[in-house]
Amino acid sequence: MNGVVWAAAAVAAVAELDVASVAQIGVSRPMVLGPAMGAGLGDVSIGVVLGVFAELFDLAETPVGGRLPLNATVAVAAALLLFLGPAAVPVEAAFPAGLLAGAIHAQLETVLRERRAAAAARVSARLAQDKPPRLARELSRELLLQAGATFALLAGVLACGGTLSTLWAAAPAAAREGLSVGLGLAPFLALASLAHSFRVVS
Amino acid sequence: MQGLGLMFALEPWLRRCWGAAEGRRALLRHDGYFNTNPFMAPLVVGTACALEEAASQQRGETREAALKRMGALKAAAAQSLAGVGDALFWGALRPLTAALGLLALVAGMLASGPRLGARGMAAIALCGFAGPTLWWRWKSLSLGYEWRERLALKLKDVPWQALIRRARYAGAALTAVLAVVWLAQGRALPGTLALGLYLLAFRLPAATPARLYAATCALGVLAAAAGWTR
């Protein structure tokens, strides 16, 4: 697999940290990452389209109170890697597969967050023994783990791309048409999600 | 991880106020559960810095009482700021900048083409969110330090709800404009129907865009199998 694809996956894994772990300045927003990844992988337009869909879908679910919705950053990254990567999965299949990857990442992050309690306990123990807490080391380790987990998930998505392409080709026509209908109506769903987000009380 | 982040932010200041060894003991006061909106956290950090500094200059029971008050204020502030911050930044600013980004996309595409539209959209979505939030994070750190124990009183003077309402009304208006522009491009009636149905569907319990998308695909498959899509 060419280096550009792996680099794009790595960039997405690092950008994902911006969602909730560090900075949170917006580089992880699908509307930002989508066009950037699309440009890097050779098709800005599809990066824009999938970025907009993922962004607007995400607006209806606010990350409050410890709730972990589907990770839209991972969703758009996975969809673009599938569509623009070596497997060239049709976008009708790549987008829902990306959404699934985003949902899997949310579960992964739940596990990682539980693991962080151990990091906090280590810091507490060191402070109780009057030793330096090594906060930078603990935080760096957790961030590295988060980025590594995201990269591993995206690598898994790339690995499954070929299988997805094969499944698509072998799928009944009705299934392919159904997914096309879904994608065709996605702009209206995205617009409705945007409108709905101005009504949601967080 | 916010608890670790809070300690990471406070560690240098506590070392400065208390010295290395006492600073580690001071850090223990901030060990434990801490959770608030990340853009409101600097207000709490600034307040904690000010109160720790003041306590370090006091002695005996006065110091203990000051530290106890700081702990209570920190917990109460974190909780109340979480709701305001979530509504303002996640519930209003984020969707507003998304709507502005979409407008920039449309304007850029009409003016020049998809590349300009994409750049405009990404720039607005990024800078429109990063600019105000970074400014606020920096400003609120010094405000928290300045306000100290008057934090709760000072926060009451800020018209949070009015700001949130204005941002949401502006966003809703932009969305209406976007809907009209989008629907005018193609088949307005089927498009309006689809938009209306999805808006109604969002009223269903546990409706999320991903689930609605899955439901649309499933209905599409059934329709295709029945021959309705040809």
GROMACS .gro file of C-alpha atoms in nm:
model
  432
    1MET     CA    1   0.000   0.000   0.000
    2ASN     CA    2   0.146   0.336  -0.091
    3GLY     CA    3   0.299   0.571   0.163
    4VAL     CA    4   0.046   0.850   0.104
    5VAL     CA    5  -0.237   0.630   0.228
    6TRP     CA    6  -0.049   0.533   0.545
    7ALA     CA    7   0.050   0.896   0.599
    8ALA     CA    8  -0.314   0.999   0.567
    9ALA     CA    9  -0.412   0.735   0.825
   10ALA     CA   10  -0.139   0.861   1.059
   11VAL     CA   11  -0.250   1.223   1.017
   12ALA     CA   12  -0.608   1.122   1.093
   13ALA     CA   13  -0.495   0.929   1.403
   14VAL     CA   14  -0.310   1.233   1.538
   15ALA     CA   15  -0.591   1.472   1.441
   16GLU     CA   16  -0.836   1.249   1.629
   17LEU     CA   17  -0.665   1.348   1.954
   18ASP     CA   18  -0.815   1.694   1.898
   19VAL     CA   19  -1.167   1.552   1.941
   20ALA     CA   20  -1.151   1.517   2.319
   21SER     CA   21  -0.796   1.447   2.439
   22VAL     CA   22  -0.592   1.756   2.364
   23ALA     CA   23  -0.625   2.106   2.215
   24GLN     CA   24  -0.983   2.074   2.082
   25ILE     CA   25  -0.926   2.360   1.840
   26GLY     CA   26  -1.117   2.196   1.554
   27VAL     CA   27  -0.855   2.028   1.332
   28SER     CA   28  -1.043   1.703   1.394
   29ARG     CA   29  -1.366   1.842   1.252
   30PRO     CA   30  -1.473   1.636   0.951
   31MET     CA   31  -1.530   1.962   0.758
   32VAL     CA   32  -1.160   2.037   0.808
   33LEU     CA   33  -1.005   1.690   0.798
   34GLY     CA   34  -1.223   1.564   0.511
   35PRO     CA   35  -1.109   1.817   0.247
   36ALA     CA   36  -0.750   1.796   0.377
   37MET     CA   37  -0.742   1.416   0.347
   38GLY     CA   38  -0.923   1.433   0.015
   39ALA     CA   39  -0.662   1.674  -0.118
   40GLY     CA   40  -0.383   1.449   0.006
   41LEU     CA   41  -0.539   1.135  -0.143
   42GLY     CA   42  -0.623   1.298  -0.476
   43ASP     CA   43  -0.990   1.401  -0.464
   44VAL     CA   44  -1.088   1.716  -0.274
   45SER     CA   45  -1.452   1.701  -0.383
   46ILE     CA   46  -1.528   1.366  -0.221
   47GLY     CA   47  -1.338   1.483   0.087
   48VAL     CA   48  -1.571   1.782   0.103
   49VAL     CA   49  -1.886   1.577   0.050
   50LEU     CA   50  -1.806   1.307   0.307
   51GLY     CA   51  -1.662   1.567   0.544
   52VAL     CA   52  -1.984   1.767   0.532
   53PHE     CA   53  -2.200   1.458   0.582
   54ALA     CA   54  -1.994   1.335   0.878
   55GLU     CA   55  -1.979   1.683   1.035
   56LEU     CA   56  -2.352   1.748   1.012
   57PHE     CA   57  -2.440   1.396   1.129
   58ASP     CA   58  -2.216   1.458   1.431
   59LEU     CA   59  -2.382   1.787   1.524
   60ALA     CA   60  -2.698   1.616   1.644
   61GLU     CA   61  -2.490   1.429   1.904
   62THR     CA   62  -2.304   1.651   2.147
   63PRO     CA   63  -2.010   1.503   2.343
   64VAL     CA   64  -2.139   1.598   2.688
   65GLY     CA   65  -2.158   1.425   3.020
   66GLY     CA   66  -1.906   1.157   2.931
   67ARG     CA   67  -2.131   1.024   2.655
   68LEU     CA   68  -1.935   0.891   2.360
   69PRO     CA   69  -2.119   0.921   2.029
   70LEU     CA   70  -1.990   0.776   1.705
   71ASN     CA   71  -1.652   0.931   1.626
   72ALA     CA   72  -1.713   1.144   1.316
   73THR     CA   73  -1.341   1.211   1.264
   74VAL     CA   74  -1.268   0.840   1.239
   75ALA     CA   75  -1.581   0.790   1.028
   76VAL     CA   76  -1.474   1.038   0.760
   77ALA     CA   77  -1.112   0.920   0.767
   78ALA     CA   78  -1.214   0.556   0.728
   79ALA     CA   79  -1.460   0.634   0.448
   80LEU     CA   80  -1.199   0.833   0.256
   81LEU     CA   81  -0.930   0.568   0.305
   82LEU     CA   82  -1.169   0.306   0.170
   83PHE     CA   83  -1.285   0.511  -0.128
   84LEU     CA   84  -0.957   0.676  -0.225
   85GLY     CA   85  -0.727   0.400  -0.102
   86PRO     CA   86  -0.607   0.095  -0.294
   87ALA     CA   87  -0.933  -0.099  -0.245
   88ALA     CA   88  -1.135   0.178  -0.419
   89VAL     CA   89  -1.454   0.075  -0.241
   90PRO     CA   90  -1.757   0.248  -0.398
   91VAL     CA   91  -1.863   0.546  -0.191
   92GLU     CA   92  -2.210   0.395  -0.131
   93ALA     CA   93  -2.036   0.125   0.075
   94ALA     CA   94  -1.741   0.331   0.198
   95PHE     CA   95  -1.953   0.588   0.381
   96PRO     CA   96  -2.161   0.345   0.592
   97ALA     CA   97  -1.843   0.144   0.656
   98GLY     CA   98  -1.683   0.464   0.780
   99LEU     CA   99  -1.977   0.525   1.013
  100LEU     CA  100  -1.932   0.172   1.147
  101ALA     CA  101  -1.562   0.239   1.205
  102GLY     CA  102  -1.660   0.554   1.396
  103ALA     CA  103  -1.897   0.351   1.614
  104ILE     CA  104  -1.626   0.090   1.681
  105HIS     CA  105  -1.385   0.367   1.778
  106ALA     CA  106  -1.635   0.497   2.034
  107GLN     CA  107  -1.632   0.153   2.201
  108LEU     CA  108  -1.252   0.145   2.185
  109GLU     CA  109  -1.233   0.484   2.349
  110THR     CA  110  -1.459   0.367   2.630
  111VAL     CA  111  -1.203   0.097   2.709
  112LEU     CA  112  -0.915   0.345   2.686
  113ARG     CA  113  -1.089   0.587   2.922
  114GLU     CA  114  -1.138   0.312   3.179
  115ARG     CA  115  -0.768   0.236   3.149
  116ARG     CA  116  -0.687   0.596   3.231
  117ALA     CA  117  -0.814   0.544   3.584
  118ALA     CA  118  -0.498   0.333   3.634
  119ALA     CA  119  -0.283   0.623   3.516
  120ALA     CA  120  -0.456   0.854   3.763
  121ALA     CA  121  -0.403   0.595   4.041
  122ARG     CA  122  -0.030   0.576   3.960
  123VAL     CA  123  -0.002   0.955   3.988
  124SER     CA  124  -0.192   0.953   4.318
  125ALA     CA  125   0.035   0.680   4.456
  126ARG     CA  126   0.349   0.869   4.362
  127LEU     CA  127   0.218   1.189   4.520
  128ALA     CA  128   0.123   1.001   4.838
  129GLN     CA  129   0.484   0.875   4.856
  130ASP     CA  130   0.605   1.234   4.809
  131LYS     CA  131   0.762   1.147   4.474
  132PRO     CA  132   0.740   1.355   4.152
  133PRO     CA  133   0.410   1.267   3.982
  134ARG     CA  134   0.557   1.235   3.628
  135LEU     CA  135   0.241   1.386   3.480
  136ALA     CA  136   0.399   1.458   3.141
  137ARG     CA  137   0.503   1.094   3.107
  138GLU     CA  138   0.161   0.959   3.204
  139LEU     CA  139  -0.026   1.200   2.977
  140SER     CA  140   0.210   1.136   2.685
  141ARG     CA  141   0.167   0.762   2.727
  142GLU     CA  142  -0.212   0.789   2.722
  143LEU     CA  143  -0.211   1.017   2.418
  144LEU     CA  144   0.026   0.784   2.235
  145LEU     CA  145  -0.199   0.492   2.318
  146GLN     CA  146  -0.506   0.677   2.193
  147ALA     CA  147  -0.337   0.774   1.865
  148GLY     CA  148  -0.198   0.422   1.827
  149ALA     CA  149  -0.539   0.267   1.879
  150THR     CA  150  -0.694   0.498   1.621
  151PHE     CA  151  -0.417   0.421   1.372
  152ALA     CA  152  -0.460   0.048   1.433
  153LEU     CA  153  -0.833   0.078   1.367
  154LEU     CA  154  -0.773   0.271   1.042
  155ALA     CA  155  -0.512   0.013   0.940
  156GLY     CA  156  -0.773  -0.255   1.001
  157VAL     CA  157  -1.017  -0.061   0.784
  158LEU     CA  158  -0.760  -0.046   0.504
  159ALA     CA  159  -0.696  -0.418   0.542
  160CYS     CA  160  -1.070  -0.491   0.511
  161GLY     CA  161  -1.105  -0.271   0.203
  162GLY     CA  162  -1.044  -0.552  -0.044
  163THR     CA  163  -1.302  -0.774   0.124
  164LEU     CA  164  -1.554  -0.492   0.121
  165SER     CA  165  -1.498  -0.436  -0.251
  166THR     CA  166  -1.551  -0.806  -0.315
  167LEU     CA  167  -1.868  -0.810  -0.105
  168TRP     CA  168  -1.999  -0.508  -0.291
  169ALA     CA  169  -1.942  -0.671  -0.628
  170ALA     CA  170  -2.113  -0.991  -0.510
  171ALA     CA  171  -2.403  -0.817  -0.334
  172PRO     CA  172  -2.753  -0.839  -0.480
  173ALA     CA  173  -2.854  -0.544  -0.698
  174ALA     CA  174  -3.126  -0.448  -0.449
  175ALA     CA  175  -2.865  -0.409  -0.172
  176ARG     CA  176  -2.647  -0.189  -0.391
  177GLU     CA  177  -2.944   0.020  -0.497
  178GLY     CA  178  -3.058   0.053  -0.137
  179LEU     CA  179  -2.721   0.190  -0.029
  180SER     CA  180  -2.729   0.428  -0.326
  181VAL     CA  181  -3.068   0.554  -0.208
  182GLY     CA  182  -2.919   0.610   0.137
  183LEU     CA  183  -2.632   0.813  -0.001
  184GLY     CA  184  -2.860   1.005  -0.235
  185LEU     CA  185  -3.078   1.116   0.056
  186ALA     CA  186  -2.780   1.186   0.284
  187PRO     CA  187  -2.769   1.561   0.197
  188PHE     CA  188  -3.126   1.602   0.324
  189LEU     CA  189  -3.051   1.402   0.636
  190ALA     CA  190  -2.739   1.613   0.694
  191LEU     CA  191  -2.935   1.936   0.651
  192ALA     CA  192  -3.205   1.808   0.886
  193SER     CA  193  -2.935   1.718   1.139
  194LEU     CA  194  -2.794   2.072   1.115
  195ALA     CA  195  -3.141   2.222   1.167
  196HIS     CA  196  -3.210   1.981   1.452
  197SER     CA  197  -2.882   2.075   1.624
  198PHE     CA  198  -3.017   2.424   1.681
  199ARG     CA  199  -3.307   2.270   1.867
  200VAL     CA  200  -3.113   2.020   2.081
  201VAL     CA  201  -3.083   2.122   2.448
  202SER     CA  202  -2.748   1.998   2.585
  203MET     CA  203  -0.832   1.250   3.196
  204GLN     CA  204  -0.935   1.603   3.292
  205GLY     CA  205  -0.812   1.539   3.646
  206LEU     CA  206  -0.464   1.463   3.515
  207GLY     CA  207  -0.487   1.762   3.283
  208LEU     CA  208  -0.581   1.990   3.571
  209MET     CA  209  -0.283   1.872   3.775
  210PHE     CA  210  -0.054   1.913   3.473
  211ALA     CA  211  -0.174   2.273   3.433
  212LEU     CA  212  -0.139   2.359   3.803
  213GLU     CA  213   0.191   2.183   3.877
  214PRO     CA  214   0.429   2.466   3.774
  215TRP     CA  215   0.222   2.728   3.957
  216LEU     CA  216   0.201   2.522   4.276
  217ARG     CA  217   0.577   2.467   4.265
  218ARG     CA  218   0.621   2.843   4.236
  219CYS     CA  219   0.381   2.920   4.526
  220TRP     CA  220   0.480   2.640   4.764
  221GLY     CA  221   0.823   2.516   4.655
  222ALA     CA  222   0.902   2.170   4.516
  223ALA     CA  223   0.816   1.944   4.812
  224GLU     CA  224   0.520   2.142   4.945
  225GLY     CA  225   0.404   2.191   4.586
  226ARG     CA  226   0.366   1.811   4.548
  227ARG     CA  227   0.155   1.805   4.864
  228ALA     CA  228  -0.049   2.094   4.724
  229LEU     CA  229  -0.102   1.893   4.405
  230LEU     CA  230  -0.268   1.622   4.614
  231ARG     CA  231  -0.551   1.870   4.682
  232HIS     CA  232  -0.628   1.864   4.310
  233ASP     CA  233  -0.597   1.491   4.273
  234GLY     CA  234  -0.926   1.320   4.204
  235TYR     CA  235  -1.231   1.361   3.989
  236PHE     CA  236  -1.253   1.683   3.786
  237ASN     CA  237  -1.481   1.731   3.491
  238THR     CA  238  -1.609   2.042   3.321
  239ASN     CA  239  -1.645   2.186   2.974
  240PRO     CA  240  -1.286   2.208   2.839
  241PHE     CA  241  -1.330   2.570   2.725
  242MET     CA  242  -1.451   2.674   3.072
  243ALA     CA  243  -1.177   2.485   3.257
  244PRO     CA  244  -0.930   2.781   3.243
  245LEU     CA  245  -1.173   2.986   3.456
  246VAL     CA  246  -1.145   2.721   3.726
  247VAL     CA  247  -0.769   2.689   3.680
  248GLY     CA  248  -0.722   3.067   3.712
  249THR     CA  249  -0.933   3.076   4.028
  250ALA     CA  250  -0.744   2.782   4.178
  251CYS     CA  251  -0.411   2.952   4.101
  252ALA     CA  252  -0.520   3.273   4.274
  253LEU     CA  253  -0.655   3.095   4.582
  254GLU     CA  254  -0.351   2.867   4.613
  255GLU     CA  255  -0.125   3.171   4.593
  256ALA     CA  256  -0.327   3.350   4.860
  257ALA     CA  257  -0.330   3.042   5.085
  258SER     CA  258   0.047   3.002   5.054
  259GLN     CA  259   0.084   3.346   5.212
  260GLN     CA  260  -0.140   3.261   5.507
  261ARG     CA  261  -0.072   3.047   5.815
  262GLY     CA  262  -0.244   2.798   6.043
  263GLU     CA  263  -0.621   2.778   6.058
  264THR     CA  264  -0.667   3.070   5.817
  265ARG     CA  265  -0.478   2.877   5.553
  266GLU     CA  266  -0.671   2.556   5.615
  267ALA     CA  267  -1.003   2.739   5.591
  268ALA     CA  268  -0.895   2.910   5.267
  269LEU     CA  269  -0.792   2.579   5.112
  270LYS     CA  270  -1.119   2.418   5.214
  271ARG     CA  271  -1.315   2.705   5.053
  272MET     CA  272  -1.105   2.669   4.738
  273GLY     CA  273  -1.193   2.300   4.710
  274ALA     CA  274  -1.563   2.369   4.744
  275LEU     CA  275  -1.554   2.660   4.497
  276LYS     CA  276  -1.359   2.454   4.244
  277ALA     CA  277  -1.610   2.168   4.255
  278ALA     CA  278  -1.915   2.395   4.235
  279ALA     CA  279  -1.768   2.607   3.955
  280ALA     CA  280  -1.671   2.302   3.749
  281GLN     CA  281  -2.022   2.164   3.771
  282SER     CA  282  -2.208   2.484   3.685
  283LEU     CA  283  -1.967   2.588   3.410
  284ALA     CA  284  -2.001   2.248   3.244
  285GLY     CA  285  -2.365   2.309   3.150
  286VAL     CA  286  -2.308   2.664   3.026
  287GLY     CA  287  -1.996   2.569   2.832
  288ASP     CA  288  -2.158   2.269   2.666
  289ALA     CA  289  -2.459   2.475   2.556
  290LEU     CA  290  -2.245   2.765   2.433
  291PHE     CA  291  -1.956   2.589   2.260
  292TRP     CA  292  -2.090   2.248   2.159
  293GLY     CA  293  -2.456   2.343   2.127
  294ALA     CA  294  -2.423   2.683   1.962
  295LEU     CA  295  -2.076   2.779   1.832
  296ARG     CA  296  -1.993   2.443   1.674
  297PRO     CA  297  -2.313   2.413   1.463
  298LEU     CA  298  -2.302   2.787   1.384
  299THR     CA  299  -1.951   2.755   1.240
  300ALA     CA  300  -2.063   2.446   1.050
  301ALA     CA  301  -2.345   2.646   0.890
  302LEU     CA  302  -2.104   2.931   0.812
  303GLY     CA  303  -1.860   2.681   0.664
  304LEU     CA  304  -2.133   2.547   0.437
  305LEU     CA  305  -2.215   2.899   0.322
  306ALA     CA  306  -1.847   2.956   0.246
  307LEU     CA  307  -1.845   2.629   0.050
  308VAL     CA  308  -2.142   2.736  -0.163
  309ALA     CA  309  -2.002   3.087  -0.215
  310GLY     CA  310  -1.658   2.953  -0.307
  311MET     CA  311  -1.802   2.700  -0.551
  312LEU     CA  312  -2.014   2.964  -0.721
  313ALA     CA  313  -1.723   3.209  -0.738
  314SER     CA  314  -1.450   2.977  -0.855
  315GLY     CA  315  -1.505   2.606  -0.806
  316PRO     CA  316  -1.479   2.319  -0.556
  317ARG     CA  317  -1.119   2.389  -0.447
  318LEU     CA  318  -1.193   2.745  -0.335
  319GLY     CA  319  -1.516   2.627  -0.177
  320ALA     CA  320  -1.333   2.352   0.013
  321ARG     CA  321  -1.065   2.590   0.137
  322GLY     CA  322  -1.323   2.847   0.244
  323MET     CA  323  -1.528   2.586   0.427
  324ALA     CA  324  -1.230   2.435   0.609
  325ALA     CA  325  -1.092   2.779   0.699
  326ILE     CA  326  -1.424   2.900   0.840
  327ALA     CA  327  -1.494   2.576   1.027
  328LEU     CA  328  -1.144   2.577   1.179
  329CYS     CA  329  -1.082   2.948   1.244
  330GLY     CA  330  -1.443   3.023   1.332
  331PHE     CA  331  -1.421   2.773   1.615
  332ALA     CA  332  -1.053   2.792   1.711
  333GLY     CA  333  -1.040   3.173   1.717
  334PRO     CA  334  -1.312   3.243   1.973
  335THR     CA  335  -1.232   2.935   2.185
  336LEU     CA  336  -0.859   3.007   2.205
  337TRP     CA  337  -0.928   3.373   2.284
  338TRP     CA  338  -1.176   3.273   2.553
  339ARG     CA  339  -0.943   3.014   2.705
  340TRP     CA  340  -0.666   3.274   2.737
  341LYS     CA  341  -0.901   3.549   2.863
  342SER     CA  342  -1.084   3.326   3.109
  343LEU     CA  343  -0.758   3.210   3.270
  344SER     CA  344  -0.680   3.568   3.370
  345LEU     CA  345  -1.045   3.636   3.460
  346GLY     CA  346  -1.050   3.337   3.693
  347TYR     CA  347  -0.729   3.462   3.856
  348GLU     CA  348  -0.873   3.813   3.892
  349TRP     CA  349  -1.221   3.712   4.016
  350ARG     CA  350  -1.106   3.452   4.272
  351GLU     CA  351  -1.382   3.389   4.525
  352ARG     CA  352  -1.609   3.634   4.339
  353LEU     CA  353  -1.623   3.387   4.050
  354ALA     CA  354  -1.984   3.285   4.107
  355LEU     CA  355  -2.103   3.648   4.139
  356LYS     CA  356  -1.913   3.758   3.830
  357LEU     CA  357  -2.042   3.467   3.624
  358LYS     CA  358  -2.398   3.575   3.701
  359ASP     CA  359  -2.330   3.907   3.524
  360VAL     CA  360  -2.233   3.738   3.196
  361PRO     CA  361  -2.540   3.701   2.968
  362TRP     CA  362  -2.470   3.337   2.881
  363GLN     CA  363  -2.824   3.244   2.783
  364ALA     CA  364  -2.862   3.551   2.560
  365LEU     CA  365  -2.534   3.465   2.383
  366ILE     CA  366  -2.642   3.106   2.335
  367ARG     CA  367  -2.985   3.209   2.206
  368ARG     CA  368  -2.840   3.460   1.959
  369ALA     CA  369  -2.591   3.208   1.824
  370ARG     CA  370  -2.861   2.945   1.782
  371TYR     CA  371  -3.105   3.184   1.612
  372ALA     CA  372  -2.829   3.296   1.376
  373GLY     CA  373  -2.746   2.934   1.301
  374ALA     CA  374  -3.109   2.843   1.242
  375ALA     CA  375  -3.147   3.138   1.003
  376LEU     CA  376  -2.834   3.035   0.812
  377THR     CA  377  -2.963   2.680   0.792
  378ALA     CA  378  -3.291   2.805   0.646
  379VAL     CA  379  -3.096   2.998   0.380
  380LEU     CA  380  -2.886   2.690   0.303
  381ALA     CA  381  -3.199   2.477   0.273
  382VAL     CA  382  -3.359   2.720   0.026
  383VAL     CA  383  -3.040   2.741  -0.182
  384TRP     CA  384  -2.998   2.361  -0.181
  385LEU     CA  385  -3.359   2.283  -0.263
  386ALA     CA  386  -3.364   2.542  -0.542
  387GLN     CA  387  -3.083   2.350  -0.720
  388GLY     CA  388  -3.286   2.038  -0.791
  389ARG     CA  389  -3.631   1.892  -0.734
  390ALA     CA  390  -3.770   2.123  -0.468
  391LEU     CA  391  -4.083   1.925  -0.379
  392PRO     CA  392  -3.928   1.581  -0.321
  393GLY     CA  393  -3.637   1.750  -0.147
  394THR     CA  394  -3.865   1.945   0.086
  395LEU     CA  395  -4.056   1.626   0.158
  396ALA     CA  396  -3.737   1.438   0.242
  397LEU     CA  397  -3.614   1.721   0.464
  398GLY     CA  398  -3.949   1.743   0.641
  399LEU     CA  399  -3.964   1.369   0.703
  400TYR     CA  400  -3.615   1.363   0.848
  401LEU     CA  401  -3.694   1.660   1.075
  402LEU     CA  402  -3.998   1.470   1.201
  403ALA     CA  403  -3.793   1.153   1.241
  404PHE     CA  404  -3.554   1.333   1.475
  405ARG     CA  405  -3.843   1.363   1.720
  406LEU     CA  406  -3.843   0.985   1.760
  407PRO     CA  407  -3.675   0.863   2.080
  408ALA     CA  408  -3.316   0.746   2.027
  409ALA     CA  409  -3.313   0.881   1.671
  410THR     CA  410  -2.961   0.963   1.560
  411PRO     CA  411  -2.836   1.055   1.213
  412ALA     CA  412  -2.646   0.724   1.185
  413ARG     CA  413  -2.958   0.524   1.275
  414LEU     CA  414  -3.172   0.728   1.036
  415TYR     CA  415  -2.914   0.671   0.764
  416ALA     CA  416  -2.921   0.297   0.830
  417ALA     CA  417  -3.302   0.302   0.823
  418THR     CA  418  -3.297   0.491   0.491
  419CYS     CA  419  -3.060   0.234   0.340
  420ALA     CA  420  -3.279  -0.051   0.470
  421LEU     CA  421  -3.592   0.108   0.321
  422GLY     CA  422  -3.398   0.165   0.001
  423VAL     CA  423  -3.311  -0.205  -0.018
  424LEU     CA  424  -3.675  -0.303   0.036
  425ALA     CA  425  -3.791  -0.052  -0.224
  426ALA     CA  426  -3.532  -0.179  -0.473
  427ALA     CA  427  -3.632  -0.540  -0.408
  428ALA     CA  428  -3.995  -0.444  -0.472
  429GLY     CA  429  -3.894  -0.273  -0.795
  430TRP     CA  430  -3.996   0.075  -0.686
  431THR     CA  431  -3.661   0.242  -0.750
  432ARG     CA  432  -3.641   0.169  -1.124
   0.00000   0.00000   0.00000
